Amino acid sequence: MATPLRSNRDFRLLWMSGLFAVLGSQMSALALPLLILKETGSAVQAGTVGTVSICAVLITMLPGGVMADRVERRRLMRLCDVGSLLAVTALTIAVWNGHAPMALVLLVAVAGAVLNSVYAPAAFGLLRAVVPPDQMGTATARLQARTATVRLVGPLVGGALFGVHEALPFTAQFLGLFLSTVCVALVRTRSAAHRKAGSVFSRDELTAGLGFLWQLPYLRTVLLVFGLGMNFAFGALTFTALAVFSEGGRSGLGGGFVITCVSAGALVGALLAPRLSPDRHIRALLVITCWSCVLAAGVLAWLSSPLVAGLLCAVCMGLSTVASIGFLSTLLVVTPEDRVGRVQSAASFLSSIVQPFGPLAGGALLTALGPRNAFGVVGAVLAVSAAVMTLAPSVRSGAVPPPASPAAPDDGPDEGAHTVPADLVPDATGRREAPARPVPDAAGPGAL
């Protein structure tokens, strides 16, 4: 009989490691632009930090997946933790000394983004080795709930600490990273791919994950429509609601309520996921999520109420979180062990690449057409995506794994490395006997 999750030492350590690291990053995510704004008085320079970080993540995401498939994953996570600690230590010392040069801030932001691009797929692979197959659904939901909770609390704590002294959020981030590093170092499980990947920057390795996703019609359709289309449109929807209910910037109460409801919806979805068995009802969840977003846009086009907007966005976010967990569980099950990092990075890359443009599109529509027509156009885009998800044969058939290719010679896995049983794959309907495997955090409709 498998050890319960509460008694699974390595899972508890990884859960706590993520808690400390994400809490620190959420605090500094708010404090960093405030620090630049306070020192320079330039909103442009403050915004540059976020833009540079996003660009660095997108550029390094695919190479990070290759790294996660060629280095033992716990070892790689420890190296990334140490690198993050060094970067944050330098920034913390500079802030305590009264001056943090813009060059140092940008360097720390880029270093953090690059290291996270490597760390995330490595953690993805290690989690699947730590947790038994019959407990993966529950483990995934606990990880989602942890992250959603921290996203609610972290910025508030960071803002409060910044108000006391601008160095305190970064000091807290340093302590969080230190504790995260200790937790990862105490993990006993090892996880390594059976075949060593090639050069990190070779074309074949960088596109291996994308090629695998394109090979399976189900994965291809869901990622392009739910990951790209819905992610883009929902970003436009939430930004439009934020702008409209903030009364053009004159009041932050209505817009803040909408954003808070979005975060709360993600938390509720993660808590409900284990009861809904998302891996067994994935198609229904994807379709319901899409049409719920269409309904939300239609209601907001005619009813101007921040309370209604917040509740509708919370429902959409909750459904999306559950659907994303189910989809990503299927994605991991059909992914070969030696390509876990590259496939995870490729899926994250596809769903992340449009995120910066959703708010931009929402703002442009609001300026050109006004609130009602802006919500209407966004709703039309959502309706097209929903129709495709409802009618596409590839979504109906589910994820069928590609034929196994002949195994290439390798040096053998590291001692203690765990493998994935070959029989744990879904049938043509996407169902399988084993529960869901661990997945990355879901951030919103299509944020896979």
JSON list of C-alpha atoms in Angstrom, two decimals, residues 221-397:
[
{"chain": "A", "resi": 221, "resn": "THR", "atom": "CA", "xyz": [-5.68, 21.43, -30.92]},
{"chain": "A", "resi": 222, "resn": "VAL", "atom": "CA", "xyz": [-6.06, 22.03, -27.21]},
{"chain": "A", "resi": 223, "resn": "LEU", "atom": "CA", "xyz": [-2.81, 23.97, -26.93]},
{"chain": "A", "resi": 224, "resn": "LEU", "atom": "CA", "xyz": [-3.48, 26.14, -29.97]},
{"chain": "A", "resi": 225, "resn": "VAL", "atom": "CA", "xyz": [-7.12, 26.86, -29.16]},
{"chain": "A", "resi": 226, "resn": "PHE", "atom": "CA", "xyz": [-7.32, 26.65, -25.36]},
{"chain": "A", "resi": 227, "resn": "GLY", "atom": "CA", "xyz": [-3.69, 27.55, -24.68]},
{"chain": "A", "resi": 228, "resn": "LEU", "atom": "CA", "xyz": [-3.20, 30.32, -27.22]},
{"chain": "A", "resi": 229, "resn": "GLY", "atom": "CA", "xyz": [-6.66, 31.57, -28.22]},
{"chain": "A", "resi": 230, "resn": "MET", "atom": "CA", "xyz": [-8.43, 31.38, -24.87]},
{"chain": "A", "resi": 231, "resn": "ASN", "atom": "CA", "xyz": [-5.41, 32.63, -22.94]},
{"chain": "A", "resi": 232, "resn": "PHE", "atom": "CA", "xyz": [-5.17, 35.68, -25.18]},
{"chain": "A", "resi": 233, "resn": "ALA", "atom": "CA", "xyz": [-8.90, 36.44, -25.09]},
{"chain": "A", "resi": 234, "resn": "PHE", "atom": "CA", "xyz": [-9.30, 35.92, -21.35]},
{"chain": "A", "resi": 235, "resn": "GLY", "atom": "CA", "xyz": [-6.35, 38.25, -20.73]},
{"chain": "A", "resi": 236, "resn": "ALA", "atom": "CA", "xyz": [-8.13, 40.88, -22.82]},
{"chain": "A", "resi": 237, "resn": "LEU", "atom": "CA", "xyz": [-11.40, 40.22, -20.95]},
{"chain": "A", "resi": 238, "resn": "THR", "atom": "CA", "xyz": [-9.93, 40.63, -17.46]},
{"chain": "A", "resi": 239, "resn": "PHE", "atom": "CA", "xyz": [-7.95, 43.75, -18.42]},
{"chain": "A", "resi": 240, "resn": "THR", "atom": "CA", "xyz": [-11.03, 45.33, -19.97]},
{"chain": "A", "resi": 241, "resn": "ALA", "atom": "CA", "xyz": [-13.01, 44.58, -16.80]},
{"chain": "A", "resi": 242, "resn": "LEU", "atom": "CA", "xyz": [-10.17, 46.01, -14.68]},
{"chain": "A", "resi": 243, "resn": "ALA", "atom": "CA", "xyz": [-10.11, 49.24, -16.70]},
{"chain": "A", "resi": 244, "resn": "VAL", "atom": "CA", "xyz": [-13.89, 49.66, -16.90]},
{"chain": "A", "resi": 245, "resn": "PHE", "atom": "CA", "xyz": [-14.60, 49.03, -13.23]},
{"chain": "A", "resi": 246, "resn": "SER", "atom": "CA", "xyz": [-11.65, 51.15, -12.12]},
{"chain": "A", "resi": 247, "resn": "GLU", "atom": "CA", "xyz": [-13.48, 54.07, -13.79]},
{"chain": "A", "resi": 248, "resn": "GLY", "atom": "CA", "xyz": [-10.57, 54.90, -16.03]},
{"chain": "A", "resi": 249, "resn": "GLY", "atom": "CA", "xyz": [-8.11, 54.89, -13.15]},
{"chain": "A", "resi": 250, "resn": "ARG", "atom": "CA", "xyz": [-10.16, 57.15, -10.86]},
{"chain": "A", "resi": 251, "resn": "SER", "atom": "CA", "xyz": [-10.93, 54.32, -8.42]},
{"chain": "A", "resi": 252, "resn": "GLY", "atom": "CA", "xyz": [-9.10, 51.07, -7.77]},
{"chain": "A", "resi": 253, "resn": "LEU", "atom": "CA", "xyz": [-11.86, 49.46, -5.73]},
{"chain": "A", "resi": 254, "resn": "GLY", "atom": "CA", "xyz": [-13.91, 47.87, -8.51]},
{"chain": "A", "resi": 255, "resn": "GLY", "atom": "CA", "xyz": [-10.93, 46.75, -10.58]},
{"chain": "A", "resi": 256, "resn": "GLY", "atom": "CA", "xyz": [-9.13, 45.44, -7.51]},
{"chain": "A", "resi": 257, "resn": "PHE", "atom": "CA", "xyz": [-12.20, 43.41, -6.59]},
{"chain": "A", "resi": 258, "resn": "VAL", "atom": "CA", "xyz": [-12.21, 41.79, -10.04]},
{"chain": "A", "resi": 259, "resn": "ILE", "atom": "CA", "xyz": [-8.54, 40.82, -9.83]},
{"chain": "A", "resi": 260, "resn": "THR", "atom": "CA", "xyz": [-8.98, 39.48, -6.30]},
{"chain": "A", "resi": 261, "resn": "CYS", "atom": "CA", "xyz": [-11.89, 37.35, -7.49]},
{"chain": "A", "resi": 262, "resn": "VAL", "atom": "CA", "xyz": [-9.73, 35.94, -10.30]},
{"chain": "A", "resi": 263, "resn": "SER", "atom": "CA", "xyz": [-7.10, 34.84, -7.78]},
{"chain": "A", "resi": 264, "resn": "ALA", "atom": "CA", "xyz": [-9.76, 33.44, -5.46]},
{"chain": "A", "resi": 265, "resn": "GLY", "atom": "CA", "xyz": [-11.27, 31.48, -8.35]},
{"chain": "A", "resi": 266, "resn": "ALA", "atom": "CA", "xyz": [-7.92, 29.85, -9.05]},
{"chain": "A", "resi": 267, "resn": "LEU", "atom": "CA", "xyz": [-7.63, 28.82, -5.41]},
{"chain": "A", "resi": 268, "resn": "VAL", "atom": "CA", "xyz": [-11.16, 27.38, -5.26]},
{"chain": "A", "resi": 269, "resn": "GLY", "atom": "CA", "xyz": [-10.58, 25.48, -8.51]},
{"chain": "A", "resi": 270, "resn": "ALA", "atom": "CA", "xyz": [-7.42, 23.90, -7.13]},
{"chain": "A", "resi": 271, "resn": "LEU", "atom": "CA", "xyz": [-9.21, 22.88, -3.94]},
{"chain": "A", "resi": 272, "resn": "LEU", "atom": "CA", "xyz": [-12.13, 21.35, -5.85]},
{"chain": "A", "resi": 273, "resn": "ALA", "atom": "CA", "xyz": [-10.05, 19.53, -8.46]},
{"chain": "A", "resi": 274, "resn": "PRO", "atom": "CA", "xyz": [-9.51, 16.28, -6.48]},
{"chain": "A", "resi": 275, "resn": "ARG", "atom": "CA", "xyz": [-13.29, 15.86, -6.09]},
{"chain": "A", "resi": 276, "resn": "LEU", "atom": "CA", "xyz": [-14.00, 16.38, -9.79]},
{"chain": "A", "resi": 277, "resn": "SER", "atom": "CA", "xyz": [-11.49, 13.89, -11.27]},
{"chain": "A", "resi": 278, "resn": "PRO", "atom": "CA", "xyz": [-10.46, 16.32, -14.05]},
{"chain": "A", "resi": 279, "resn": "ASP", "atom": "CA", "xyz": [-8.38, 13.73, -15.90]},
{"chain": "A", "resi": 280, "resn": "ARG", "atom": "CA", "xyz": [-11.52, 11.60, -16.42]},
{"chain": "A", "resi": 281, "resn": "HIS", "atom": "CA", "xyz": [-13.75, 14.46, -17.58]},
{"chain": "A", "resi": 282, "resn": "ILE", "atom": "CA", "xyz": [-11.25, 16.62, -19.40]},
{"chain": "A", "resi": 283, "resn": "ARG", "atom": "CA", "xyz": [-13.21, 17.23, -22.62]},
{"chain": "A", "resi": 284, "resn": "ALA", "atom": "CA", "xyz": [-16.35, 18.27, -20.75]},
{"chain": "A", "resi": 285, "resn": "LEU", "atom": "CA", "xyz": [-14.34, 20.59, -18.51]},
{"chain": "A", "resi": 286, "resn": "LEU", "atom": "CA", "xyz": [-12.58, 22.23, -21.47]},
{"chain": "A", "resi": 287, "resn": "VAL", "atom": "CA", "xyz": [-15.86, 22.83, -23.29]},
{"chain": "A", "resi": 288, "resn": "ILE", "atom": "CA", "xyz": [-17.67, 24.14, -20.20]},
{"chain": "A", "resi": 289, "resn": "THR", "atom": "CA", "xyz": [-14.78, 26.49, -19.42]},
{"chain": "A", "resi": 290, "resn": "CYS", "atom": "CA", "xyz": [-14.79, 27.93, -22.93]},
{"chain": "A", "resi": 291, "resn": "TRP", "atom": "CA", "xyz": [-18.54, 28.57, -23.04]},
{"chain": "A", "resi": 292, "resn": "SER", "atom": "CA", "xyz": [-18.50, 30.01, -19.51]},
{"chain": "A", "resi": 293, "resn": "CYS", "atom": "CA", "xyz": [-16.01, 32.62, -20.70]},
{"chain": "A", "resi": 294, "resn": "VAL", "atom": "CA", "xyz": [-18.27, 33.43, -23.66]},
{"chain": "A", "resi": 295, "resn": "LEU", "atom": "CA", "xyz": [-21.22, 33.86, -21.29]},
{"chain": "A", "resi": 296, "resn": "ALA", "atom": "CA", "xyz": [-19.16, 36.10, -18.99]},
{"chain": "A", "resi": 297, "resn": "ALA", "atom": "CA", "xyz": [-18.18, 38.39, -21.86]},
{"chain": "A", "resi": 298, "resn": "GLY", "atom": "CA", "xyz": [-21.79, 38.59, -23.05]},
{"chain": "A", "resi": 299, "resn": "VAL", "atom": "CA", "xyz": [-23.12, 39.48, -19.60]},
{"chain": "A", "resi": 300, "resn": "LEU", "atom": "CA", "xyz": [-20.44, 42.12, -19.05]},
{"chain": "A", "resi": 301, "resn": "ALA", "atom": "CA", "xyz": [-21.30, 43.75, -22.38]},
{"chain": "A", "resi": 302, "resn": "TRP", "atom": "CA", "xyz": [-24.78, 44.58, -21.02]},
{"chain": "A", "resi": 303, "resn": "LEU", "atom": "CA", "xyz": [-24.46, 44.64, -17.23]},
{"chain": "A", "resi": 304, "resn": "SER", "atom": "CA", "xyz": [-21.99, 47.10, -15.69]},
{"chain": "A", "resi": 305, "resn": "SER", "atom": "CA", "xyz": [-21.42, 45.75, -12.20]},
{"chain": "A", "resi": 306, "resn": "PRO", "atom": "CA", "xyz": [-18.03, 45.02, -10.62]},
{"chain": "A", "resi": 307, "resn": "LEU", "atom": "CA", "xyz": [-19.68, 42.47, -8.30]},
{"chain": "A", "resi": 308, "resn": "VAL", "atom": "CA", "xyz": [-21.07, 40.49, -11.24]},
{"chain": "A", "resi": 309, "resn": "ALA", "atom": "CA", "xyz": [-17.81, 40.86, -13.18]},
{"chain": "A", "resi": 310, "resn": "GLY", "atom": "CA", "xyz": [-15.76, 39.57, -10.24]},
{"chain": "A", "resi": 311, "resn": "LEU", "atom": "CA", "xyz": [-18.01, 36.58, -9.67]},
{"chain": "A", "resi": 312, "resn": "LEU", "atom": "CA", "xyz": [-18.10, 35.66, -13.37]},
{"chain": "A", "resi": 313, "resn": "CYS", "atom": "CA", "xyz": [-14.31, 35.93, -13.71]},
{"chain": "A", "resi": 314, "resn": "ALA", "atom": "CA", "xyz": [-13.89, 33.83, -10.55]},
{"chain": "A", "resi": 315, "resn": "VAL", "atom": "CA", "xyz": [-16.11, 31.08, -11.99]},
{"chain": "A", "resi": 316, "resn": "CYS", "atom": "CA", "xyz": [-14.20, 31.12, -15.30]},
{"chain": "A", "resi": 317, "resn": "MET", "atom": "CA", "xyz": [-10.86, 30.97, -13.50]},
{"chain": "A", "resi": 318, "resn": "GLY", "atom": "CA", "xyz": [-11.98, 28.15, -11.22]},
{"chain": "A", "resi": 319, "resn": "LEU", "atom": "CA", "xyz": [-13.21, 26.05, -14.13]},
{"chain": "A", "resi": 320, "resn": "SER", "atom": "CA", "xyz": [-10.04, 26.79, -16.08]},
{"chain": "A", "resi": 321, "resn": "THR", "atom": "CA", "xyz": [-7.83, 25.68, -13.20]},
{"chain": "A", "resi": 322, "resn": "VAL", "atom": "CA", "xyz": [-9.60, 22.33, -12.97]},
{"chain": "A", "resi": 323, "resn": "ALA", "atom": "CA", "xyz": [-9.56, 21.86, -16.77]},
{"chain": "A", "resi": 324, "resn": "SER", "atom": "CA", "xyz": [-5.86, 22.75, -16.97]},
{"chain": "A", "resi": 325, "resn": "ILE", "atom": "CA", "xyz": [-5.02, 20.19, -14.30]},
{"chain": "A", "resi": 326, "resn": "GLY", "atom": "CA", "xyz": [-6.83, 17.49, -16.28]},
{"chain": "A", "resi": 327, "resn": "PHE", "atom": "CA", "xyz": [-5.20, 18.42, -19.58]},
{"chain": "A", "resi": 328, "resn": "LEU", "atom": "CA", "xyz": [-1.70, 18.64, -18.18]},
{"chain": "A", "resi": 329, "resn": "SER", "atom": "CA", "xyz": [-2.14, 15.29, -16.45]},
{"chain": "A", "resi": 330, "resn": "THR", "atom": "CA", "xyz": [-2.86, 13.71, -19.84]},
{"chain": "A", "resi": 331, "resn": "LEU", "atom": "CA", "xyz": [0.07, 15.57, -21.37]},
{"chain": "A", "resi": 332, "resn": "LEU", "atom": "CA", "xyz": [2.49, 14.16, -18.84]},
{"chain": "A", "resi": 333, "resn": "VAL", "atom": "CA", "xyz": [1.17, 10.60, -19.13]},
{"chain": "A", "resi": 334, "resn": "VAL", "atom": "CA", "xyz": [1.70, 10.42, -22.90]},
{"chain": "A", "resi": 335, "resn": "THR", "atom": "CA", "xyz": [5.13, 12.11, -22.78]},
{"chain": "A", "resi": 336, "resn": "PRO", "atom": "CA", "xyz": [8.16, 9.77, -22.96]},
{"chain": "A", "resi": 337, "resn": "GLU", "atom": "CA", "xyz": [10.41, 9.91, -19.91]},
{"chain": "A", "resi": 338, "resn": "ASP", "atom": "CA", "xyz": [13.38, 11.26, -21.84]},
{"chain": "A", "resi": 339, "resn": "ARG", "atom": "CA", "xyz": [11.38, 14.23, -23.18]},
{"chain": "A", "resi": 340, "resn": "VAL", "atom": "CA", "xyz": [9.48, 15.36, -20.08]},
{"chain": "A", "resi": 341, "resn": "GLY", "atom": "CA", "xyz": [11.41, 18.60, -19.68]},
{"chain": "A", "resi": 342, "resn": "ARG", "atom": "CA", "xyz": [11.27, 19.60, -23.34]},
{"chain": "A", "resi": 343, "resn": "VAL", "atom": "CA", "xyz": [7.56, 18.84, -23.74]},
{"chain": "A", "resi": 344, "resn": "GLN", "atom": "CA", "xyz": [6.65, 20.70, -20.53]},
{"chain": "A", "resi": 345, "resn": "SER", "atom": "CA", "xyz": [8.70, 23.72, -21.61]},
{"chain": "A", "resi": 346, "resn": "ALA", "atom": "CA", "xyz": [7.17, 23.66, -25.09]},
{"chain": "A", "resi": 347, "resn": "ALA", "atom": "CA", "xyz": [3.62, 23.58, -23.68]},
{"chain": "A", "resi": 348, "resn": "SER", "atom": "CA", "xyz": [4.41, 26.42, -21.29]},
{"chain": "A", "resi": 349, "resn": "PHE", "atom": "CA", "xyz": [6.02, 28.39, -24.11]},
{"chain": "A", "resi": 350, "resn": "LEU", "atom": "CA", "xyz": [2.95, 28.09, -26.33]},
{"chain": "A", "resi": 351, "resn": "SER", "atom": "CA", "xyz": [0.55, 29.14, -23.60]},
{"chain": "A", "resi": 352, "resn": "SER", "atom": "CA", "xyz": [2.78, 31.97, -22.32]},
{"chain": "A", "resi": 353, "resn": "ILE", "atom": "CA", "xyz": [3.81, 33.61, -25.57]},
{"chain": "A", "resi": 354, "resn": "VAL", "atom": "CA", "xyz": [0.49, 35.45, -26.02]},
{"chain": "A", "resi": 355, "resn": "GLN", "atom": "CA", "xyz": [-0.01, 36.52, -22.39]},
{"chain": "A", "resi": 356, "resn": "PRO", "atom": "CA", "xyz": [1.59, 39.98, -22.75]},
{"chain": "A", "resi": 357, "resn": "PHE", "atom": "CA", "xyz": [-0.66, 40.82, -25.71]},
{"chain": "A", "resi": 358, "resn": "GLY", "atom": "CA", "xyz": [-4.07, 40.10, -24.14]},
{"chain": "A", "resi": 359, "resn": "PRO", "atom": "CA", "xyz": [-4.16, 43.24, -21.96]},
{"chain": "A", "resi": 360, "resn": "LEU", "atom": "CA", "xyz": [-2.77, 45.27, -24.87]},
{"chain": "A", "resi": 361, "resn": "ALA", "atom": "CA", "xyz": [-5.60, 44.08, -27.13]},
{"chain": "A", "resi": 362, "resn": "GLY", "atom": "CA", "xyz": [-8.17, 44.73, -24.41]},
{"chain": "A", "resi": 363, "resn": "GLY", "atom": "CA", "xyz": [-6.92, 48.26, -23.93]},
{"chain": "A", "resi": 364, "resn": "ALA", "atom": "CA", "xyz": [-6.93, 48.95, -27.67]},
{"chain": "A", "resi": 365, "resn": "LEU", "atom": "CA", "xyz": [-10.49, 47.64, -28.06]},
{"chain": "A", "resi": 366, "resn": "LEU", "atom": "CA", "xyz": [-11.71, 49.64, -25.08]},
{"chain": "A", "resi": 367, "resn": "THR", "atom": "CA", "xyz": [-10.17, 52.85, -26.45]},
{"chain": "A", "resi": 368, "resn": "ALA", "atom": "CA", "xyz": [-11.47, 52.36, -29.98]},
{"chain": "A", "resi": 369, "resn": "LEU", "atom": "CA", "xyz": [-14.91, 50.83, -29.37]},
{"chain": "A", "resi": 370, "resn": "GLY", "atom": "CA", "xyz": [-15.99, 51.55, -25.82]},
{"chain": "A", "resi": 371, "resn": "PRO", "atom": "CA", "xyz": [-16.80, 49.06, -23.04]},
{"chain": "A", "resi": 372, "resn": "ARG", "atom": "CA", "xyz": [-19.84, 47.31, -24.56]},
{"chain": "A", "resi": 373, "resn": "ASN", "atom": "CA", "xyz": [-18.34, 46.71, -28.00]},
{"chain": "A", "resi": 374, "resn": "ALA", "atom": "CA", "xyz": [-14.97, 45.75, -26.50]},
{"chain": "A", "resi": 375, "resn": "PHE", "atom": "CA", "xyz": [-16.61, 43.02, -24.41]},
{"chain": "A", "resi": 376, "resn": "GLY", "atom": "CA", "xyz": [-18.59, 41.99, -27.50]},
{"chain": "A", "resi": 377, "resn": "VAL", "atom": "CA", "xyz": [-15.50, 41.55, -29.68]},
{"chain": "A", "resi": 378, "resn": "VAL", "atom": "CA", "xyz": [-13.69, 39.61, -26.96]},
{"chain": "A", "resi": 379, "resn": "GLY", "atom": "CA", "xyz": [-16.79, 37.44, -26.56]},
{"chain": "A", "resi": 380, "resn": "ALA", "atom": "CA", "xyz": [-16.81, 36.71, -30.30]},
{"chain": "A", "resi": 381, "resn": "VAL", "atom": "CA", "xyz": [-13.17, 35.54, -30.16]},
{"chain": "A", "resi": 382, "resn": "LEU", "atom": "CA", "xyz": [-14.00, 33.37, -27.16]},
{"chain": "A", "resi": 383, "resn": "ALA", "atom": "CA", "xyz": [-17.03, 31.93, -28.99]},
{"chain": "A", "resi": 384, "resn": "VAL", "atom": "CA", "xyz": [-14.89, 30.86, -31.95]},
{"chain": "A", "resi": 385, "resn": "SER", "atom": "CA", "xyz": [-12.47, 29.10, -29.61]},
{"chain": "A", "resi": 386, "resn": "ALA", "atom": "CA", "xyz": [-15.35, 27.47, -27.74]},
{"chain": "A", "resi": 387, "resn": "ALA", "atom": "CA", "xyz": [-16.92, 26.22, -30.99]},
{"chain": "A", "resi": 388, "resn": "VAL", "atom": "CA", "xyz": [-13.65, 24.63, -32.08]},
{"chain": "A", "resi": 389, "resn": "MET", "atom": "CA", "xyz": [-13.19, 22.94, -28.71]},
{"chain": "A", "resi": 390, "resn": "THR", "atom": "CA", "xyz": [-16.76, 21.63, -28.89]},
{"chain": "A", "resi": 391, "resn": "LEU", "atom": "CA", "xyz": [-16.75, 20.35, -32.47]},
{"chain": "A", "resi": 392, "resn": "ALA", "atom": "CA", "xyz": [-13.14, 19.35, -33.24]},
{"chain": "A", "resi": 393, "resn": "PRO", "atom": "CA", "xyz": [-12.82, 15.56, -33.82]},
{"chain": "A", "resi": 394, "resn": "SER", "atom": "CA", "xyz": [-9.33, 15.58, -32.34]},
{"chain": "A", "resi": 395, "resn": "VAL", "atom": "CA", "xyz": [-10.68, 16.85, -29.01]},
{"chain": "A", "resi": 396, "resn": "ARG", "atom": "CA", "xyz": [-13.43, 14.23, -29.05]},
{"chain": "A", "resi": 397, "resn": "SER", "atom": "CA", "xyz": [-10.98, 11.38, -29.64]}
]
